[in-house]
C-alpha cells in the first residue's frame, strides 16, 4: 500500500531513558491527506515550573493526536480532577493519556472508510520526587515503561533508524552521546523515507535539572551541527565499508550444501 | 499488531542489478502460524544450462508463495505454453509470475479470516540474448523493473537494511562490493528483527558467465566471512560513532524559535 492518506505513517519520534535523564526527538512533517502535507509540532509539553516537566510525542492519525492533546489541555485548563499537571506520578499520567486516546478512537473506529485512525504516544518527563520516566502508549490505551534493559522507544516510521540505536545505545550512555545517536538515527530515516521531514524538535532532560527550564531546540535543515554530523557519518560509513574486505568466494564452484 | 501469524513478514530478500550482473540474497526463516516456525528456502531457481538462469525470491504468505511456485513448476513440467523455461524474455516471465500470483490470491482474498494472504516476488536472472534483468512483482500481479537510477529492490522486512544500501550502492558498484553491501544490510536486519533468521542464501550472477553454473551459496550462522563482516562492521560503527563530536549545545538557554 503506497498511498499516503489519512493515518499514513509520516512521523518518526524517539525517546531514550538513560541514567542521566531523557533524550526526546521528533520530526515535524505531518499530513491529513495527500494534498495536505505540512509542518506540525509533534512534541507537546505540560510544564509546572520547578515541579514537573512532561512531554508527549505523537505519531499516527493527526486528527486523533490533536483531539487527544486538546482533551488533555482542556482538562488542565478546567482543572478537572486528575489532569497532567495535578497527578502525583508519571505512571498515572500515562494512564490518563491512554484513557483519552482510547475514548477518541472509540468514536471513529466504527467508520467503514478504511481509514487508520490509530495513534501512538511517547510520554516522558519528570515529576518532582520521582525519577525521570519514559512510557510508550498504544492505541488501545495500555502502555509500557522503559527499563535499563530497554532504554528507548520509537514511534512512527521507526525501522530505518533502529539499527544504529540497537548498536550504540545503553542505559549508561551519556546524554550528549545519546543525543548524537538519536540524530544519526534521524539522519538514516530522513535519507530513506521522504515522508519524514526536517526540521526536528529535540530536547535533553537532565535528571532534576530539567524541572526548571524550557529545553526544546528546533533543528533546521541548514543547522551547522546537523550538517557536520550528516557529512561525517555518511563519509565515515562509506570509508568503513571500503575497509571491510570483500568476500573471496567463487560462485562457480560452491553449490548449495543444504 | 505484534502477533506473528499467517502472513506476517518473516522474510528479508534483496536483489541488486548492477553493471556487472546481479546480486541476490534471502533469509530462510518462515512461518505458517506462531507454532510453526521453520527454515524455508525463499530462493527458487528455473535453469536451462547455458541458455537461461532465473531466480524467484519470495516474501509474504508462505502458502501463497508455495502455491505460486508450484504452479510455475507444473507449467514447466507439463510443457504448457509460455512457461518460465520457454518464454523469450524475462519481461514475459515477470508477467507470467504476476498472473499466477494474482490467480492464487483471487482464490483466498474473499476469506473473512482477517489473514493477509498477499505475497511479493523478486524475479531476476538472464536469458541468452538479453541483459541480466531484475523485477519486483506486486501481489496485484503488476511489476516494475530495476534501472540504473534504482538498482535494487527489497521485499519483506526491508526497512532496517535499507539505509546502508541507500548510502553505498550505485549502478557501477562492483559485484563483490555489492555482495558485501547486501550482507551488511542483512546483518542490520538480523540484529533488529528476530523474525528474520540465518542461514542466508546468496548468489552472484556475473553477466553472461552466469548462464552455465549453479551459484547459490548458503551462509550459516558460523560462516567465517559473515562473522568477520559482522565484527568489523559493528566495531567500525561504534568507533565511527565515537569520532563524531558531541553537540556542544546548552538546552537550558535555547528556547524553541519556531
Coordinates of C-alpha atoms in Angstrom, one line a residue:
Chain A
X1 CA 0.0 0.0 0.0
X2 CA 1.9 3.0 -1.2
X3 CA -1.0 5.5 -0.9
X4 CA -0.2 8.3 1.6
X5 CA -3.5 9.0 3.1
X6 CA -5.1 10.0 6.3
X7 CA -3.4 8.0 9.0
X8 CA -0.3 7.0 7.0
X9 CA 2.9 7.0 8.9
X10 CA 4.6 10.3 8.3
X11 CA 6.4 10.7 11.6
X12 CA 9.4 9.5 13.4
X13 CA 9.9 10.1 17.2
X14 CA 12.3 8.5 19.6
X15 CA 12.5 8.7 23.4
X16 CA 15.5 7.5 25.4
X17 CA 15.6 6.9 29.2
X18 CA 19.2 6.9 30.4
X19 CA 21.0 7.0 33.7
X20 CA 21.4 10.8 33.4
X21 CA 18.0 11.7 32.2
X22 CA 15.9 11.7 29.0
X23 CA 16.5 12.4 25.3
X24 CA 13.5 13.1 23.1
X25 CA 13.4 13.9 19.4
X26 CA 10.6 14.2 16.8
X27 CA 10.3 15.2 13.2
X28 CA 7.7 17.8 12.2
X29 CA 6.2 16.6 9.0
X30 CA 2.6 15.5 9.0
X31 CA -0.4 15.2 6.7
X32 CA -4.1 14.8 6.6
X33 CA -4.5 13.5 3.1
X34 CA -2.2 13.6 0.1
X35 CA -2.8 17.3 -0.7
X36 CA -2.4 18.5 2.9
X37 CA 1.2 18.0 3.9
X38 CA 2.5 20.5 6.4
X39 CA 4.8 21.1 9.4
X40 CA 3.3 20.1 12.7
X41 CA 4.9 20.1 16.1
X42 CA 4.7 16.5 17.5
X43 CA 6.4 17.4 20.8
X44 CA 3.8 18.7 23.2
X45 CA 4.7 19.9 26.6
X46 CA 2.9 20.2 30.0
X47 CA 5.0 22.1 32.5
X48 CA 4.8 23.4 36.0
X49 CA 8.0 25.3 36.6
X50 CA 10.3 23.6 39.1
X51 CA 7.7 20.9 39.8
X52 CA 7.2 18.8 36.7
X53 CA 8.1 18.7 33.0
X54 CA 6.0 16.4 30.8
X55 CA 6.4 15.7 27.1
X56 CA 4.1 13.9 24.8
X57 CA 5.4 12.8 21.3
X58 CA 2.7 11.7 18.9
X59 CA 2.6 9.5 15.8
X60 CA -0.3 8.4 13.7
X61 CA -3.5 10.0 12.6
X62 CA -3.2 13.7 13.0
X63 CA -6.9 14.3 13.9
X64 CA -6.6 11.6 16.6
X65 CA -3.4 13.0 18.2
X66 CA -4.7 16.6 18.1
X67 CA -8.0 15.7 19.6
X68 CA -6.3 13.7 22.4
X69 CA -3.9 16.5 23.2
X70 CA -6.7 19.1 23.1
X71 CA -8.7 17.0 25.6
X72 CA -5.7 16.7 27.9
X73 CA -5.1 20.5 27.7
X74 CA -8.8 21.2 28.3
X75 CA -8.7 19.0 31.5
X76 CA -5.8 21.2 32.7
X77 CA -7.5 24.5 31.8
X78 CA -10.7 23.4 33.5
X79 CA -8.9 22.0 36.5
X80 CA -10.8 18.7 36.1
X81 CA -9.7 16.1 38.6
X82 CA -6.7 14.1 37.6
X83 CA -5.1 16.1 34.9
X84 CA -1.5 16.1 33.7
X85 CA -0.4 18.9 36.0
X86 CA -2.1 17.5 39.1
X87 CA -1.4 13.8 39.1
X88 CA 1.2 12.5 41.5
X89 CA 3.1 10.2 39.2
X90 CA 4.0 9.9 35.6
X91 CA 2.5 6.4 35.7
X92 CA -0.9 8.0 36.4
X93 CA -0.3 10.5 33.6
X94 CA 0.3 7.6 31.1
X95 CA -2.9 6.0 32.2
X96 CA -4.9 9.3 31.7
X97 CA -3.3 9.8 28.2
X98 CA -4.2 6.2 27.4
X99 CA -7.8 6.7 28.5
X100 CA -8.3 9.8 26.4
X101 CA -6.7 8.2 23.4
X102 CA -8.9 5.2 23.7
X103 CA -12.0 7.3 24.0
X104 CA -11.1 9.3 20.9
X105 CA -10.5 6.2 18.9
X106 CA -13.8 4.6 20.1
X107 CA -15.7 7.4 18.4
X108 CA -14.2 6.8 15.0
X109 CA -13.3 3.1 14.8
X110 CA -16.9 2.2 13.6
X111 CA -16.3 4.2 10.4
X112 CA -16.2 1.9 7.4
X113 CA -13.9 4.3 5.4
X114 CA -10.9 2.0 5.7
X115 CA -9.0 4.8 7.4
X116 CA -6.5 4.0 10.1
X117 CA -7.4 6.4 12.9
X118 CA -4.9 5.0 15.3
X119 CA -2.2 6.9 17.1
X120 CA 0.6 6.2 19.5
X121 CA 2.3 8.4 22.1
X122 CA 5.6 8.6 23.9
X123 CA 5.1 10.1 27.3
X124 CA 8.3 11.2 29.1
X125 CA 9.4 13.6 31.7
X126 CA 9.9 14.1 35.4
X127 CA 7.7 14.9 38.4
X128 CA 9.5 16.2 41.5
X129 CA 10.1 13.3 43.8
X130 CA 10.2 10.8 41.0
X131 CA 13.0 9.7 38.7
X132 CA 12.6 10.7 35.0
X133 CA 10.4 8.2 33.3
X134 CA 9.5 7.1 29.8
X135 CA 6.3 5.4 28.6
X136 CA 5.0 4.1 25.2
X137 CA 1.2 4.4 25.0
X138 CA -0.6 2.1 22.5
X139 CA -3.7 3.0 20.5
X140 CA -5.6 0.6 22.8
X141 CA -4.8 2.9 25.7
X142 CA -2.4 0.5 27.5
X143 CA 1.2 1.3 27.9
X144 CA 4.7 0.1 28.8
X145 CA 7.6 1.8 30.6
X146 CA 11.3 1.9 29.5
X147 CA 13.7 -0.1 31.7
X148 CA 17.5 -0.2 31.8
X149 CA 17.4 -3.3 29.5
X150 CA 15.1 -1.5 27.1
X151 CA 16.2 2.2 27.3
X152 CA 14.4 3.5 24.3
X153 CA 11.1 3.7 22.4
X154 CA 10.4 4.7 18.9
X155 CA 7.0 5.5 17.3
X156 CA 6.0 6.1 13.6
X157 CA 8.5 5.3 10.9
X158 CA 10.9 3.6 13.3
X159 CA 12.7 0.8 11.4
X160 CA 15.2 2.7 9.3
X161 CA 16.6 4.4 12.4
X162 CA 16.6 1.4 14.7
X163 CA 19.8 -0.5 13.8
X164 CA 22.1 2.4 14.9
X165 CA 20.3 2.7 18.3
X166 CA 20.5 -1.0 18.8
X167 CA 24.2 -0.9 18.2
X168 CA 25.3 2.0 20.3
X169 CA 22.8 2.9 23.0
X170 CA 23.0 1.6 26.5
X171 CA 21.4 2.7 29.8
X172 CA 24.7 4.3 30.9
X173 CA 25.4 6.1 27.6
X174 CA 26.0 9.8 28.5
X175 CA 23.2 12.2 27.4
X176 CA 25.2 14.1 24.8
X177 CA 26.2 10.8 23.2
X178 CA 22.6 9.6 23.3
X179 CA 21.5 12.8 21.6
X180 CA 24.1 12.2 18.9
X181 CA 22.8 8.7 18.4
X182 CA 19.2 10.0 18.1
X183 CA 20.3 12.5 15.5
X184 CA 22.1 9.8 13.5
X185 CA 19.0 7.7 13.7
X186 CA 17.0 10.6 12.3
X187 CA 19.6 11.1 9.5
X188 CA 19.2 7.4 8.4
X189 CA 15.4 7.8 8.5
X190 CA 15.3 11.1 6.6
X191 CA 17.6 9.6 3.9
X192 CA 15.5 6.5 3.4
X193 CA 12.0 7.9 3.7
X194 CA 10.9 11.2 2.2
X195 CA 7.7 11.3 4.3
X196 CA 9.7 12.1 7.5
X197 CA 10.9 15.6 7.3
X198 CA 13.1 18.4 8.8
X199 CA 13.0 20.4 11.0
X200 CA 13.5 18.3 14.1
X201 CA 12.5 19.1 17.6
X202 CA 14.9 17.7 20.2
X203 CA 15.2 18.0 24.0
X204 CA 17.6 16.8 26.6
X205 CA 16.1 16.5 30.1
X206 CA 18.9 16.2 32.6
X207 CA 17.7 14.5 35.8
X208 CA 16.3 17.0 38.3
X209 CA 17.9 20.0 36.5
X210 CA 15.2 19.7 33.8
X211 CA 12.4 20.8 36.1
X212 CA 13.3 24.5 35.8
X213 CA 13.9 25.2 32.2
X214 CA 12.4 25.0 28.7
X215 CA 14.7 22.9 26.7
X216 CA 13.3 22.2 23.2
X217 CA 15.6 23.1 20.3
X218 CA 14.3 23.1 16.7
X219 CA 17.0 21.9 14.3
X220 CA 16.5 23.2 10.8
X221 CA 17.8 21.8 7.5
X222 CA 20.9 24.0 7.5
X223 CA 21.8 23.6 11.1
X224 CA 25.7 23.5 11.3
X225 CA 25.9 20.6 13.8
X226 CA 23.4 18.5 11.9
X227 CA 25.3 19.2 8.6
X228 CA 28.6 18.2 10.3
X229 CA 27.0 15.0 11.7
X230 CA 25.4 14.0 8.4
X231 CA 28.6 14.6 6.5
X232 CA 30.9 12.8 8.9
X233 CA 28.6 9.9 9.4
X234 CA 27.9 9.5 5.7
X235 CA 31.6 9.7 4.7
X236 CA 32.6 7.6 7.7
X237 CA 30.2 4.8 6.7
X238 CA 31.5 4.7 3.2
X239 CA 35.1 4.6 4.4
X240 CA 34.2 1.8 6.9
X241 CA 32.5 -0.1 4.1
X242 CA 35.7 0.2 2.0
X243 CA 37.9 -1.1 4.8
X244 CA 35.9 -4.3 5.2
X245 CA 37.5 -7.0 2.9
X246 CA 35.4 -8.3 0.0
X247 CA 34.4 -12.0 0.3
X248 CA 36.9 -14.1 -1.5
X249 CA 34.4 -16.6 -2.8
X250 CA 33.9 -18.3 -6.2
X251 CA 30.2 -18.7 -7.0
X252 CA 31.0 -21.0 -9.9
X253 CA 32.2 -23.8 -7.6
X254 CA 30.2 -23.6 -4.4
X255 CA 27.0 -25.5 -4.9
X256 CA 24.5 -25.1 -2.1
X257 CA 25.1 -27.6 0.6
X258 CA 21.6 -27.6 2.1
Chain B
X1 CA -0.1 -5.6 15.7
X2 CA 2.7 -7.7 17.2
X3 CA 1.0 -11.1 16.7
X4 CA 3.1 -13.2 14.4
X5 CA 0.6 -15.2 12.4
X6 CA 0.0 -16.5 8.9
X7 CA 1.1 -13.9 6.5
X8 CA 3.3 -11.9 8.9
X9 CA 6.5 -10.5 7.5
X10 CA 9.2 -13.0 8.4
X11 CA 11.5 -12.6 5.4
X12 CA 14.1 -10.3 4.0
X13 CA 15.2 -10.5 0.4
X14 CA 17.2 -8.1 -1.7
X15 CA 18.0 -8.1 -5.4
X16 CA 20.6 -5.8 -7.0
X17 CA 21.0 -5.1 -10.7
X18 CA 24.4 -3.7 -11.4
X19 CA 26.6 -3.0 -14.4
X20 CA 28.4 -6.3 -13.9
X21 CA 25.4 -8.5 -13.2
X22 CA 23.1 -9.4 -10.3
X23 CA 23.4 -10.0 -6.6
X24 CA 20.5 -11.8 -4.9
X25 CA 20.2 -12.7 -1.2
X26 CA 17.4 -14.1 1.0
X27 CA 17.0 -15.3 4.6
X28 CA 15.4 -18.7 5.2
X29 CA 13.1 -18.2 8.1
X30 CA 9.4 -18.6 7.6
X31 CA 6.3 -19.5 9.4
X32 CA 2.7 -20.6 9.0
X33 CA 1.4 -19.7 12.4
X34 CA 3.1 -18.9 15.7
X35 CA 3.8 -22.6 16.5
X36 CA 5.2 -23.4 13.1
X37 CA 8.4 -21.5 12.5
X38 CA 10.9 -23.3 10.3
X39 CA 13.6 -22.9 7.7
X40 CA 12.3 -22.5 4.1
X41 CA 14.3 -21.7 1.1
X42 CA 13.0 -18.5 -0.4
X43 CA 15.3 -18.5 -3.4
X44 CA 13.7 -20.6 -6.2
X45 CA 15.5 -21.4 -9.5
X46 CA 14.5 -22.1 -13.0
X47 CA 17.5 -23.0 -15.1
X48 CA 18.3 -24.2 -18.6
X49 CA 22.0 -24.7 -18.7
X50 CA 23.8 -22.3 -20.9
X51 CA 20.6 -20.6 -22.0
X52 CA 18.8 -19.1 -19.0
X53 CA 19.1 -18.7 -15.3
X54 CA 16.1 -17.4 -13.5
X55 CA 15.6 -16.8 -9.8
X56 CA 12.5 -16.1 -7.8
X57 CA 12.8 -14.7 -4.3
X58 CA 9.6 -14.7 -2.3
X59 CA 8.1 -12.8 0.7
X60 CA 4.8 -12.9 2.3
X61 CA 2.3 -15.6 3.0
X62 CA 4.0 -19.0 2.7
X63 CA 1.0 -20.8 1.3
X64 CA 0.6 -18.2 -1.4
X65 CA 4.3 -18.2 -2.4
X66 CA 4.5 -22.1 -2.4
X67 CA 1.3 -22.4 -4.5
X68 CA 2.5 -19.8 -7.0
X69 CA 5.9 -21.5 -7.3
X70 CA 4.3 -25.0 -7.7
X71 CA 2.0 -23.7 -10.5
X72 CA 5.0 -22.2 -12.2
X73 CA 6.9 -25.6 -11.9
X74 CA 3.9 -27.5 -13.0
X75 CA 3.7 -25.4 -16.2
X76 CA 7.3 -26.2 -16.9
X77 CA 6.9 -29.9 -16.2
X78 CA 3.7 -30.2 -18.4
X79 CA 5.3 -28.0 -21.1
X80 CA 2.3 -25.7 -21.1
X81 CA 2.6 -22.8 -23.5
X82 CA 4.5 -19.8 -22.1
X83 CA 6.3 -21.2 -19.1
X84 CA 9.4 -19.9 -17.4
X85 CA 11.8 -22.0 -19.4
X86 CA 10.2 -21.3 -22.8
X87 CA 9.4 -17.6 -22.8
X88 CA 11.7 -15.4 -24.8
X89 CA 12.3 -12.5 -22.4
X90 CA 12.5 -12.0 -18.6
X91 CA 9.8 -9.3 -19.0
X92 CA 7.3 -12.1 -20.2
X93 CA 8.4 -14.3 -17.3
X94 CA 7.6 -11.5 -14.8
X95 CA 4.2 -11.2 -16.4
X96 CA 3.5 -14.9 -16.1
X97 CA 4.6 -14.9 -12.4
X98 CA 2.3 -12.0 -11.8
X99 CA -0.6 -13.7 -13.5
X100 CA -0.2 -16.9 -11.4
X101 CA 0.3 -14.9 -8.2
X102 CA -2.9 -12.9 -8.8
X103 CA -4.9 -16.0 -9.6
X104 CA -3.8 -17.7 -6.4
X105 CA -4.7 -14.6 -4.4
X106 CA -8.1 -14.3 -6.0
X107 CA -9.0 -17.7 -4.6
X108 CA -8.4 -16.7 -1.0
X109 CA -9.0 -13.0 -0.7
X110 CA -12.7 -13.5 -0.1
X111 CA -11.9 -15.2 3.2
X112 CA -13.1 -13.2 6.1
X113 CA -10.4 -14.6 8.5
X114 CA -8.5 -11.3 8.6
X115 CA -5.5 -13.1 7.2
X116 CA -3.1 -11.3 4.9
X117 CA -2.6 -13.8 2.1
X118 CA -0.5 -11.5 0.0
X119 CA 3.0 -12.1 -1.3
X120 CA 5.6 -10.4 -3.3
X121 CA 8.4 -11.7 -5.6
X122 CA 11.7 -10.6 -6.9
X123 CA 12.3 -12.1 -10.3
X124 CA 15.9 -11.9 -11.6
X125 CA 18.2 -13.6 -14.0
X126 CA 19.4 -13.7 -17.5
X127 CA 18.1 -15.2 -20.7
X128 CA 20.7 -15.6 -23.5
X129 CA 20.5 -12.7 -25.8
X130 CA 19.2 -10.4 -23.1
X131 CA 21.0 -8.4 -20.4
X132 CA 20.5 -9.6 -16.8
X133 CA 17.3 -8.1 -15.5
X134 CA 15.6 -7.6 -12.2
X135 CA 11.8 -7.2 -11.5
X136 CA 9.7 -6.6 -8.4
X137 CA 6.3 -8.3 -8.7
X138 CA 3.4 -7.0 -6.6
X139 CA 0.6 -9.0 -5.1
X140 CA -1.7 -7.4 -7.7
X141 CA 0.3 -9.1 -10.4
X142 CA 1.8 -6.0 -11.9
X143 CA 5.6 -5.4 -11.7
X144 CA 8.4 -2.9 -12.1
X145 CA 11.9 -3.3 -13.4
X146 CA 15.2 -2.0 -11.8
X147 CA 17.0 0.7 -13.7
X148 CA 20.5 2.3 -13.2
X149 CA 18.9 5.0 -11.1
X150 CA 17.1 2.4 -8.9
X151 CA 19.4 -0.5 -9.0
X152 CA 17.9 -2.6 -6.1
X153 CA 14.7 -4.0 -4.8
X154 CA 13.9 -5.3 -1.3
X155 CA 10.9 -7.4 -0.2
X156 CA 9.7 -8.4 3.2
X157 CA 11.2 -6.8 6.3
X158 CA 13.1 -4.2 4.2
X159 CA 13.4 -1.1 6.2
X160 CA 16.2 -2.0 8.8
X161 CA 18.5 -2.9 6.0
X162 CA 17.7 0.0 3.6
X163 CA 19.9 2.8 4.9
X164 CA 23.2 1.1 4.2
X165 CA 22.2 0.2 0.6
X166 CA 20.9 3.8 0.1
X167 CA 24.3 5.1 1.2
X168 CA 26.8 2.8 -0.7
X169 CA 25.1 1.1 -3.7
X170 CA 25.4 2.6 -7.2
X171 CA 24.8 1.0 -10.6
X172 CA 28.6 0.8 -11.2
X173 CA 29.4 -0.7 -7.8
X174 CA 31.5 -3.9 -8.5
X175 CA 29.7 -7.2 -7.8
X176 CA 31.9 -8.2 -4.9
X177 CA 31.3 -4.9 -3.1
X178 CA 27.6 -5.1 -3.8
X179 CA 27.6 -8.5 -2.2
X180 CA 29.3 -7.1 0.9
X181 CA 26.7 -4.4 1.0
X182 CA 23.9 -6.9 0.8
X183 CA 25.4 -8.9 3.7
X184 CA 25.8 -5.8 5.8
X185 CA 22.1 -5.0 5.1
X186 CA 21.2 -8.5 6.3
X187 CA 23.3 -8.1 9.4
X188 CA 21.5 -4.9 10.3
X189 CA 18.1 -6.6 9.7
X190 CA 19.0 -9.7 11.7
X191 CA 20.2 -7.6 14.7
X192 CA 17.0 -5.5 14.8
X193 CA 14.4 -8.1 14.0
X194 CA 14.4 -11.7 15.4
X195 CA 11.8 -12.8 12.8
X196 CA 14.4 -12.7 10.0
X197 CA 16.8 -15.6 10.5
X198 CA 20.0 -17.3 9.4
X199 CA 21.1 -19.1 7.3
X200 CA 21.1 -16.9 4.2
X201 CA 21.1 -17.9 0.6
X202 CA 23.1 -15.7 -1.7
X203 CA 24.1 -15.7 -5.3
X204 CA 26.1 -13.6 -7.6
X205 CA 25.2 -13.7 -11.3
X206 CA 28.0 -12.4 -13.4
X207 CA 26.7 -11.1 -16.7
X208 CA 26.8 -13.9 -19.4
X209 CA 29.0 -16.1 -17.3
X210 CA 26.1 -16.9 -15.0
X211 CA 24.3 -18.9 -17.7
X212 CA 26.4 -22.0 -17.2
X213 CA 26.8 -22.6 -13.5
X214 CA 24.9 -23.1 -10.3
X215 CA 25.8 -20.3 -7.9
X216 CA 23.7 -20.3 -4.7
X217 CA 25.8 -20.3 -1.5
X218 CA 24.2 -21.0 1.8
X219 CA 25.7 -18.9 4.6
X220 CA 25.3 -20.4 8.1
X221 CA 25.5 -18.6 11.4
X222 CA 29.1 -19.6 12.0
X223 CA 30.4 -18.7 8.5
X224 CA 33.9 -17.2 8.9
X225 CA 33.4 -14.4 6.4
X226 CA 30.0 -13.4 7.9
X227 CA 31.5 -13.4 11.3
X228 CA 34.3 -11.2 10.2
X229 CA 32.0 -8.8 8.4
X230 CA 29.6 -8.6 11.5
X231 CA 32.5 -8.0 13.8
X232 CA 34.3 -5.4 11.7
X233 CA 31.1 -3.6 10.8
X234 CA 29.8 -3.5 14.4
X235 CA 33.2 -2.4 15.8
X236 CA 33.7 0.1 13.0
X237 CA 30.3 1.7 13.5
X238 CA 30.9 2.1 17.2
X239 CA 34.4 3.7 16.5
X240 CA 32.9 6.0 13.9
X241 CA 30.2 7.0 16.4
X242 CA 32.9 7.9 18.9
X243 CA 34.8 10.0 16.4
X244 CA 31.9 12.3 15.7
X245 CA 31.9 15.2 18.1
X246 CA 29.1 15.6 20.5
X247 CA 26.8 18.6 20.0
X248 CA 28.1 21.5 22.1
X249 CA 24.7 22.9 23.0
X250 CA 23.1 24.1 26.1
X251 CA 19.5 23.1 26.4
X252 CA 18.9 25.5 29.3
X253 CA 19.3 28.6 27.2
X254 CA 18.0 27.7 23.7
X255 CA 14.2 28.2 23.7
X256 CA 12.5 27.0 20.6
X257 CA 12.5 29.6 17.8
X258 CA 9.5 28.2 15.9

